[in-house]
Amino acid sequence: MQKLAWRKGDIDQDGLHQALVNGGAWRSVLDHAGKISAEQAKMKAELEYERYRLLLDSQPRAVDLDFAKAVTEIKKLPNPTKSKPRKK
């Protein structure tokens, strides 16, 4: 059972103390230890982080976009002509 630790009368004195210790208003207070182990939580976090990294790596970074823009600008420049050697 979960109760919000904000409104007067919603929780008992122990629950109020726990809510204040955990940061106060609008925080939920669990009256059980939780349903997943630390190992399961760690595995889930690592999996989600790997998915996040794959997403970030698949998107072009600012430096990649700037490089592509510079290449396009260079291609628009006229071809240089060879200058004739100067005679002395």
PDB file of N, CA and C in Angstrom:
ATOM      1  N   MET A   1       0.842  -1.176   0.000  1.00  0.00           N
ATOM      2  CA  MET A   1       0.000   0.000   0.000  1.00  0.00           C
ATOM      3  C   MET A   1       0.889   1.241   0.000  1.00  0.00           C
ATOM      4  N   GLN A   2       0.543   2.221  -0.811  1.00  0.00           N
ATOM      5  CA  GLN A   2       1.358   3.410  -0.964  1.00  0.00           C
ATOM      6  C   GLN A   2       0.488   4.632  -0.706  1.00  0.00           C
ATOM      7  N   LYS A   3       1.003   5.580   0.039  1.00  0.00           N
ATOM      8  CA  LYS A   3       0.260   6.797   0.347  1.00  0.00           C
ATOM      9  C   LYS A   3       1.125   8.011   0.033  1.00  0.00           C
ATOM     10  N   LEU A   4       0.485   9.099  -0.359  1.00  0.00           N
ATOM     11  CA  LEU A   4       1.222  10.335  -0.576  1.00  0.00           C
ATOM     12  C   LEU A   4       1.496  11.010   0.756  1.00  0.00           C
ATOM     13  N   ALA A   5       2.677  11.558   0.875  1.00  0.00           N
ATOM     14  CA  ALA A   5       3.081  12.180   2.131  1.00  0.00           C
ATOM     15  C   ALA A   5       2.898  13.694   2.040  1.00  0.00           C
ATOM     16  N   TRP A   6       1.670  14.137   1.839  1.00  0.00           N
ATOM     17  CA  TRP A   6       1.466  15.580   1.735  1.00  0.00           C
ATOM     18  C   TRP A   6       0.263  16.040   2.539  1.00  0.00           C
ATOM     19  N   ARG A   7      -0.898  15.482   2.283  1.00  0.00           N
ATOM     20  CA  ARG A   7      -2.112  15.962   2.922  1.00  0.00           C
ATOM     21  C   ARG A   7      -2.210  15.486   4.367  1.00  0.00           C
ATOM     22  N   LYS A   8      -2.691  16.366   5.210  1.00  0.00           N
ATOM     23  CA  LYS A   8      -2.845  16.035   6.629  1.00  0.00           C
ATOM     24  C   LYS A   8      -3.832  14.879   6.760  1.00  0.00           C
ATOM     25  N   GLY A   9      -3.461  13.895   7.547  1.00  0.00           N
ATOM     26  CA  GLY A   9      -4.325  12.755   7.789  1.00  0.00           C
ATOM     27  C   GLY A   9      -4.125  11.603   6.818  1.00  0.00           C
ATOM     28  N   ASP A  10      -3.360  11.797   5.762  1.00  0.00           N
ATOM     29  CA  ASP A  10      -3.155  10.726   4.802  1.00  0.00           C
ATOM     30  C   ASP A  10      -2.220   9.641   5.315  1.00  0.00           C
ATOM     31  N   ILE A  11      -1.306   9.994   6.205  1.00  0.00           N
ATOM     32  CA  ILE A  11      -0.347   9.019   6.699  1.00  0.00           C
ATOM     33  C   ILE A  11      -0.213   9.152   8.212  1.00  0.00           C
ATOM     34  N   ASP A  12       0.329   8.122   8.812  1.00  0.00           N
ATOM     35  CA  ASP A  12       0.517   8.166  10.261  1.00  0.00           C
ATOM     36  C   ASP A  12       1.829   8.875  10.600  1.00  0.00           C
ATOM     37  N   GLN A  13       2.152   8.978  11.867  1.00  0.00           N
ATOM     38  CA  GLN A  13       3.323   9.719  12.320  1.00  0.00           C
ATOM     39  C   GLN A  13       4.624   9.112  11.792  1.00  0.00           C
ATOM     40  N   ASP A  14       4.739   7.786  11.793  1.00  0.00           N
ATOM     41  CA  ASP A  14       5.950   7.153  11.260  1.00  0.00           C
ATOM     42  C   ASP A  14       6.104   7.435   9.764  1.00  0.00           C
ATOM     43  N   GLY A  15       5.005   7.395   9.048  1.00  0.00           N
ATOM     44  CA  GLY A  15       5.048   7.686   7.623  1.00  0.00           C
ATOM     45  C   GLY A  15       5.421   9.130   7.354  1.00  0.00           C
ATOM     46  N   LEU A  16       4.937  10.050   8.191  1.00  0.00           N
ATOM     47  CA  LEU A  16       5.276  11.468   8.039  1.00  0.00           C
ATOM     48  C   LEU A  16       6.767  11.668   8.274  1.00  0.00           C
ATOM     49  N   HIS A  17       7.300  11.038   9.301  1.00  0.00           N
ATOM     50  CA  HIS A  17       8.733  11.141   9.580  1.00  0.00           C
ATOM     51  C   HIS A  17       9.528  10.610   8.387  1.00  0.00           C
ATOM     52  N   GLN A  18       9.127   9.458   7.851  1.00  0.00           N
ATOM     53  CA  GLN A  18       9.826   8.873   6.707  1.00  0.00           C
ATOM     54  C   GLN A  18       9.738   9.796   5.492  1.00  0.00           C
ATOM     55  N   ALA A  19       8.584  10.407   5.256  1.00  0.00           N
ATOM     56  CA  ALA A  19       8.419  11.323   4.121  1.00  0.00           C
ATOM     57  C   ALA A  19       9.325  12.533   4.271  1.00  0.00           C
ATOM     58  N   LEU A  20       9.440  13.060   5.465  1.00  0.00           N
ATOM     59  CA  LEU A  20      10.292  14.229   5.688  1.00  0.00           C
ATOM     60  C   LEU A  20      11.768  13.871   5.526  1.00  0.00           C
ATOM     61  N   VAL A  21      12.145  12.698   5.972  1.00  0.00           N
ATOM     62  CA  VAL A  21      13.522  12.248   5.825  1.00  0.00           C
ATOM     63  C   VAL A  21      13.855  12.065   4.341  1.00  0.00           C
ATOM     64  N   ASN A  22      12.900  11.585   3.567  1.00  0.00           N
ATOM     65  CA  ASN A  22      13.114  11.319   2.149  1.00  0.00           C
ATOM     66  C   ASN A  22      12.882  12.525   1.251  1.00  0.00           C
ATOM     67  N   GLY A  23      12.706  13.695   1.767  1.00  0.00           N
ATOM     68  CA  GLY A  23      12.603  14.861   0.908  1.00  0.00           C
ATOM     69  C   GLY A  23      11.301  15.630   0.993  1.00  0.00           C
ATOM     70  N   GLY A  24      10.366  15.224   1.798  1.00  0.00           N
ATOM     71  CA  GLY A  24       9.183  16.046   2.026  1.00  0.00           C
ATOM     72  C   GLY A  24       8.056  15.833   1.043  1.00  0.00           C
ATOM     73  N   ALA A  25       7.443  16.934   0.680  1.00  0.00           N
ATOM     74  CA  ALA A  25       6.177  16.950  -0.036  1.00  0.00           C
ATOM     75  C   ALA A  25       6.210  16.206  -1.364  1.00  0.00           C
ATOM     76  N   TRP A  26       5.069  15.602  -1.674  1.00  0.00           N
ATOM     77  CA  TRP A  26       4.796  14.912  -2.925  1.00  0.00           C
ATOM     78  C   TRP A  26       5.679  13.682  -3.156  1.00  0.00           C
ATOM     79  N   ARG A  27       6.344  13.220  -2.136  1.00  0.00           N
ATOM     80  CA  ARG A  27       7.119  11.988  -2.273  1.00  0.00           C
ATOM     81  C   ARG A  27       6.255  10.821  -1.801  1.00  0.00           C
ATOM     82  N   SER A  28       6.352   9.729  -2.486  1.00  0.00           N
ATOM     83  CA  SER A  28       5.616   8.543  -2.066  1.00  0.00           C
ATOM     84  C   SER A  28       6.422   7.790  -1.021  1.00  0.00           C
ATOM     85  N   VAL A  29       5.715   7.164  -0.110  1.00  0.00           N
ATOM     86  CA  VAL A  29       6.347   6.377   0.939  1.00  0.00           C
ATOM     87  C   VAL A  29       5.917   4.925   0.745  1.00  0.00           C
ATOM     88  N   LEU A  30       6.886   4.053   0.564  1.00  0.00           N
ATOM     89  CA  LEU A  30       6.578   2.631   0.433  1.00  0.00           C
ATOM     90  C   LEU A  30       6.530   2.006   1.815  1.00  0.00           C
ATOM     91  N   ASP A  31       5.572   1.140   2.021  1.00  0.00           N
ATOM     92  CA  ASP A  31       5.521   0.437   3.297  1.00  0.00           C
ATOM     93  C   ASP A  31       5.954  -1.015   3.125  1.00  0.00           C
ATOM     94  N   HIS A  32       6.772  -1.269   2.069  1.00  0.00           N
ATOM     95  CA  HIS A  32       7.364  -2.589   1.854  1.00  0.00           C
ATOM     96  C   HIS A  32       8.770  -2.382   1.309  1.00  0.00           C
ATOM     97  N   ALA A  33       9.534  -3.432   1.215  1.00  0.00           N
ATOM     98  CA  ALA A  33      10.939  -3.341   0.826  1.00  0.00           C
ATOM     99  C   ALA A  33      11.146  -3.199  -0.679  1.00  0.00           C
ATOM    100  N   GLY A  34      10.125  -3.378  -1.472  1.00  0.00           N
ATOM    101  CA  GLY A  34      10.277  -3.318  -2.923  1.00  0.00           C
ATOM    102  C   GLY A  34      10.145  -4.708  -3.510  1.00  0.00           C
ATOM    103  N   LYS A  35      10.072  -4.779  -4.835  1.00  0.00           N
ATOM    104  CA  LYS A  35       9.796  -6.059  -5.470  1.00  0.00           C
ATOM    105  C   LYS A  35      10.950  -6.588  -6.302  1.00  0.00           C
ATOM    106  N   ILE A  36      12.003  -5.804  -6.529  1.00  0.00           N
ATOM    107  CA  ILE A  36      13.124  -6.290  -7.320  1.00  0.00           C
ATOM    108  C   ILE A  36      14.405  -6.204  -6.505  1.00  0.00           C
ATOM    109  N   SER A  37      15.340  -7.051  -6.836  1.00  0.00           N
ATOM    110  CA  SER A  37      16.607  -7.066  -6.109  1.00  0.00           C
ATOM    111  C   SER A  37      17.537  -5.997  -6.658  1.00  0.00           C
ATOM    112  N   ALA A  38      18.593  -5.713  -5.943  1.00  0.00           N
ATOM    113  CA  ALA A  38      19.586  -4.733  -6.387  1.00  0.00           C
ATOM    114  C   ALA A  38      20.240  -5.199  -7.675  1.00  0.00           C
ATOM    115  N   GLU A  39      20.476  -6.502  -7.789  1.00  0.00           N
ATOM    116  CA  GLU A  39      21.094  -7.053  -8.999  1.00  0.00           C
ATOM    117  C   GLU A  39      20.174  -6.865 -10.207  1.00  0.00           C
ATOM    118  N   GLN A  40      18.881  -7.103 -10.040  1.00  0.00           N
ATOM    119  CA  GLN A  40      17.934  -6.906 -11.129  1.00  0.00           C
ATOM    120  C   GLN A  40      17.874  -5.426 -11.528  1.00  0.00           C
ATOM    121  N   ALA A  41      17.891  -4.546 -10.557  1.00  0.00           N
ATOM    122  CA  ALA A  41      17.862  -3.109 -10.841  1.00  0.00           C
ATOM    123  C   ALA A  41      19.114  -2.684 -11.595  1.00  0.00           C
ATOM    124  N   LYS A  42      20.262  -3.223 -11.201  1.00  0.00           N
ATOM    125  CA  LYS A  42      21.512  -2.893 -11.868  1.00  0.00           C
ATOM    126  C   LYS A  42      21.498  -3.393 -13.313  1.00  0.00           C
ATOM    127  N   MET A  43      21.024  -4.604 -13.538  1.00  0.00           N
ATOM    128  CA  MET A  43      20.945  -5.151 -14.889  1.00  0.00           C
ATOM    129  C   MET A  43      20.019  -4.314 -15.767  1.00  0.00           C
ATOM    130  N   LYS A  44      18.881  -3.911 -15.210  1.00  0.00           N
ATOM    131  CA  LYS A  44      17.927  -3.079 -15.952  1.00  0.00           C
ATOM    132  C   LYS A  44      18.561  -1.734 -16.306  1.00  0.00           C
ATOM    133  N   ALA A  45      19.267  -1.124 -15.356  1.00  0.00           N
ATOM    134  CA  ALA A  45      19.917   0.165 -15.605  1.00  0.00           C
ATOM    135  C   ALA A  45      20.980   0.039 -16.686  1.00  0.00           C
ATOM    136  N   GLU A  46      21.772  -1.011 -16.648  1.00  0.00           N
ATOM    137  CA  GLU A  46      22.811  -1.217 -17.662  1.00  0.00           C
ATOM    138  C   GLU A  46      22.202  -1.440 -19.037  1.00  0.00           C
ATOM    139  N   LEU A  47      21.105  -2.191 -19.113  1.00  0.00           N
ATOM    140  CA  LEU A  47      20.421  -2.422 -20.376  1.00  0.00           C
ATOM    141  C   LEU A  47      19.876  -1.115 -20.949  1.00  0.00           C
ATOM    142  N   GLU A  48      19.225  -0.328 -20.105  1.00  0.00           N
ATOM    143  CA  GLU A  48      18.665   0.945 -20.562  1.00  0.00           C
ATOM    144  C   GLU A  48      19.766   1.905 -21.003  1.00  0.00           C
ATOM    145  N   TYR A  49      20.888   1.904 -20.289  1.00  0.00           N
ATOM    146  CA  TYR A  49      22.000   2.781 -20.667  1.00  0.00           C
ATOM    147  C   TYR A  49      22.570   2.363 -22.019  1.00  0.00           C
ATOM    148  N   GLU A  50      22.687   1.057 -22.249  1.00  0.00           N
ATOM    149  CA  GLU A  50      23.193   0.566 -23.534  1.00  0.00           C
ATOM    150  C   GLU A  50      22.256   0.992 -24.665  1.00  0.00           C
ATOM    151  N   ARG A  51      20.953   0.896 -24.460  1.00  0.00           N
ATOM    152  CA  ARG A  51      19.993   1.340 -25.475  1.00  0.00           C
ATOM    153  C   ARG A  51      20.132   2.842 -25.722  1.00  0.00           C
ATOM    154  N   TYR A  52      20.325   3.604 -24.666  1.00  0.00           N
ATOM    155  CA  TYR A  52      20.507   5.052 -24.773  1.00  0.00           C
ATOM    156  C   TYR A  52      21.773   5.384 -25.566  1.00  0.00           C
ATOM    157  N   ARG A  53      22.879   4.685 -25.278  1.00  0.00           N
ATOM    158  CA  ARG A  53      24.141   4.935 -25.995  1.00  0.00           C
ATOM    159  C   ARG A  53      23.997   4.597 -27.483  1.00  0.00           C
ATOM    160  N   LEU A  54      23.307   3.495 -27.801  1.00  0.00           N
ATOM    161  CA  LEU A  54      23.090   3.130 -29.203  1.00  0.00           C
ATOM    162  C   LEU A  54      22.281   4.204 -29.918  1.00  0.00           C
ATOM    163  N   LEU A  55      21.291   4.750 -29.248  1.00  0.00           N
ATOM    164  CA  LEU A  55      20.488   5.817 -29.831  1.00  0.00           C
ATOM    165  C   LEU A  55      21.342   7.057 -30.084  1.00  0.00           C
ATOM    166  N   LEU A  56      22.149   7.444 -29.103  1.00  0.00           N
ATOM    167  CA  LEU A  56      23.001   8.618 -29.266  1.00  0.00           C
ATOM    168  C   LEU A  56      24.042   8.407 -30.358  1.00  0.00           C
ATOM    169  N   ASP A  57      24.626   7.220 -30.406  1.00  0.00           N
ATOM    170  CA  ASP A  57      25.663   6.939 -31.396  1.00  0.00           C
ATOM    171  C   ASP A  57      25.107   6.881 -32.816  1.00  0.00           C
ATOM    172  N   SER A  58      23.828   6.591 -32.968  1.00  0.00           N
ATOM    173  CA  SER A  58      23.232   6.507 -34.298  1.00  0.00           C
ATOM    174  C   SER A  58      22.878   7.884 -34.863  1.00  0.00           C
ATOM    175  N   GLN A  59      22.848   8.897 -34.016  1.00  0.00           N
ATOM    176  CA  GLN A  59      22.515  10.246 -34.459  1.00  0.00           C
ATOM    177  C   GLN A  59      23.790  11.029 -34.757  1.00  0.00           C
ATOM    178  N   PRO A  60      23.750  11.869 -35.801  1.00  0.00           N
ATOM    179  CA  PRO A  60      24.948  12.658 -36.108  1.00  0.00           C
ATOM    180  C   PRO A  60      25.210  13.701 -35.014  1.00  0.00           C
ATOM    181  N   ARG A  61      26.475  13.873 -34.703  1.00  0.00           N
ATOM    182  CA  ARG A  61      26.860  14.870 -33.711  1.00  0.00           C
ATOM    183  C   ARG A  61      27.073  16.206 -34.405  1.00  0.00           C
ATOM    184  N   ALA A  62      27.188  17.263 -33.637  1.00  0.00           N
ATOM    185  CA  ALA A  62      27.367  18.603 -34.190  1.00  0.00           C
ATOM    186  C   ALA A  62      28.629  18.678 -35.032  1.00  0.00           C
ATOM    187  N   VAL A  63      29.684  18.028 -34.597  1.00  0.00           N
ATOM    188  CA  VAL A  63      30.938  18.063 -35.351  1.00  0.00           C
ATOM    189  C   VAL A  63      30.773  17.382 -36.708  1.00  0.00           C
ATOM    190  N   ASP A  64      29.994  16.312 -36.774  1.00  0.00           N
ATOM    191  CA  ASP A  64      29.747  15.635 -38.046  1.00  0.00           C
ATOM    192  C   ASP A  64      28.964  16.531 -38.998  1.00  0.00           C
ATOM    193  N   LEU A  65      27.963  17.220 -38.474  1.00  0.00           N
ATOM    194  CA  LEU A  65      27.172  18.125 -39.299  1.00  0.00           C
ATOM    195  C   LEU A  65      28.015  19.292 -39.805  1.00  0.00           C
ATOM    196  N   ASP A  66      28.864  19.839 -38.939  1.00  0.00           N
ATOM    197  CA  ASP A  66      29.747  20.934 -39.349  1.00  0.00           C
ATOM    198  C   ASP A  66      30.738  20.485 -40.418  1.00  0.00           C
ATOM    199  N   PHE A  67      31.263  19.275 -40.281  1.00  0.00           N
ATOM    200  CA  PHE A  67      32.198  18.748 -41.276  1.00  0.00           C
ATOM    201  C   PHE A  67      31.513  18.594 -42.628  1.00  0.00           C
ATOM    202  N   ALA A  68      30.307  18.032 -42.643  1.00  0.00           N
ATOM    203  CA  ALA A  68      29.567  17.856 -43.891  1.00  0.00           C
ATOM    204  C   ALA A  68      29.277  19.213 -44.540  1.00  0.00           C
ATOM    205  N   LYS A  69      28.955  20.196 -43.729  1.00  0.00           N
ATOM    206  CA  LYS A  69      28.694  21.541 -44.247  1.00  0.00           C
ATOM    207  C   LYS A  69      29.967  22.134 -44.865  1.00  0.00           C
ATOM    208  N   ALA A  70      31.115  21.960 -44.209  1.00  0.00           N
ATOM    209  CA  ALA A  70      32.389  22.478 -44.722  1.00  0.00           C
ATOM    210  C   ALA A  70      32.752  21.796 -46.042  1.00  0.00           C
ATOM    211  N   VAL A  71      32.528  20.504 -46.154  1.00  0.00           N
ATOM    212  CA  VAL A  71      32.816  19.772 -47.391  1.00  0.00           C
ATOM    213  C   VAL A  71      31.957  20.318 -48.528  1.00  0.00           C
ATOM    214  N   THR A  72      30.689  20.566 -48.260  1.00  0.00           N
ATOM    215  CA  THR A  72      29.786  21.119 -49.275  1.00  0.00           C
ATOM    216  C   THR A  72      30.261  22.495 -49.729  1.00  0.00           C
ATOM    217  N   GLU A  73      30.689  23.329 -48.771  1.00  0.00           N
ATOM    218  CA  GLU A  73      31.172  24.669 -49.101  1.00  0.00           C
ATOM    219  C   GLU A  73      32.450  24.600 -49.943  1.00  0.00           C
ATOM    220  N   ILE A  74      33.340  23.692 -49.635  1.00  0.00           N
ATOM    221  CA  ILE A  74      34.599  23.555 -50.378  1.00  0.00           C
ATOM    222  C   ILE A  74      34.322  23.087 -51.812  1.00  0.00           C
ATOM    223  N   LYS A  75      33.355  22.199 -51.974  1.00  0.00           N
ATOM    224  CA  LYS A  75      33.018  21.714 -53.312  1.00  0.00           C
ATOM    225  C   LYS A  75      32.460  22.834 -54.187  1.00  0.00           C
ATOM    226  N   LYS A  76      31.885  23.866 -53.587  1.00  0.00           N
ATOM    227  CA  LYS A  76      31.322  24.984 -54.345  1.00  0.00           C
ATOM    228  C   LYS A  76      32.397  25.954 -54.832  1.00  0.00           C
ATOM    229  N   LEU A  77      33.580  25.905 -54.246  1.00  0.00           N
ATOM    230  CA  LEU A  77      34.650  26.815 -54.637  1.00  0.00           C
ATOM    231  C   LEU A  77      35.143  26.480 -56.046  1.00  0.00           C
ATOM    232  N   PRO A  78      35.589  27.494 -56.807  1.00  0.00           N
ATOM    233  CA  PRO A  78      36.115  27.202 -58.145  1.00  0.00           C
ATOM    234  C   PRO A  78      37.441  26.456 -58.038  1.00  0.00           C
ATOM    235  N   ASN A  79      37.723  25.665 -59.052  1.00  0.00           N
ATOM    236  CA  ASN A  79      38.989  24.921 -59.075  1.00  0.00           C
ATOM    237  C   ASN A  79      40.149  25.912 -59.205  1.00  0.00           C
ATOM    238  N   PRO A  80      41.215  25.702 -58.465  1.00  0.00           N
ATOM    239  CA  PRO A  80      42.349  26.622 -58.578  1.00  0.00           C
ATOM    240  C   PRO A  80      43.065  26.432 -59.917  1.00  0.00           C
ATOM    241  N   THR A  81      43.549  27.517 -60.453  1.00  0.00           N
ATOM    242  CA  THR A  81      44.310  27.444 -61.704  1.00  0.00           C
ATOM    243  C   THR A  81      45.786  27.470 -61.366  1.00  0.00           C
ATOM    244  N   LYS A  82      46.549  26.787 -62.190  1.00  0.00           N
ATOM    245  CA  LYS A  82      47.983  26.758 -61.958  1.00  0.00           C
ATOM    246  C   LYS A  82      48.577  28.089 -62.431  1.00  0.00           C
ATOM    247  N   SER A  83      49.388  28.662 -61.620  1.00  0.00           N
ATOM    248  CA  SER A  83      50.024  29.911 -62.032  1.00  0.00           C
ATOM    249  C   SER A  83      51.271  29.595 -62.822  1.00  0.00           C
ATOM    250  N   LYS A  84      51.588  30.481 -63.736  1.00  0.00           N
ATOM    251  CA  LYS A  84      52.782  30.292 -64.564  1.00  0.00           C
ATOM    252  C   LYS A  84      54.005  30.690 -63.741  1.00  0.00           C
ATOM    253  N   PRO A  85      55.070  29.929 -63.907  1.00  0.00           N
ATOM    254  CA  PRO A  85      56.280  30.296 -63.146  1.00  0.00           C
ATOM    255  C   PRO A  85      56.819  31.658 -63.633  1.00  0.00           C
ATOM    256  N   ARG A  86      57.318  32.410 -62.720  1.00  0.00           N
ATOM    257  CA  ARG A  86      57.843  33.736 -63.048  1.00  0.00           C
ATOM    258  C   ARG A  86      59.228  33.616 -63.688  1.00  0.00           C
ATOM    259  N   LYS A  87      59.481  34.473 -64.646  1.00  0.00           N
ATOM    260  CA  LYS A  87      60.777  34.501 -65.298  1.00  0.00           C
ATOM    261  C   LYS A  87      61.613  35.563 -64.619  1.00  0.00           C
ATOM    262  N   LYS A  88      62.882  35.266 -64.481  1.00  0.00           N
ATOM    263  CA  LYS A  88      63.787  36.222 -63.836  1.00  0.00           C
ATOM    264  C   LYS A  88      64.492  37.060 -64.832  1.00  0.00           C
TER     265      LYS A  88
END
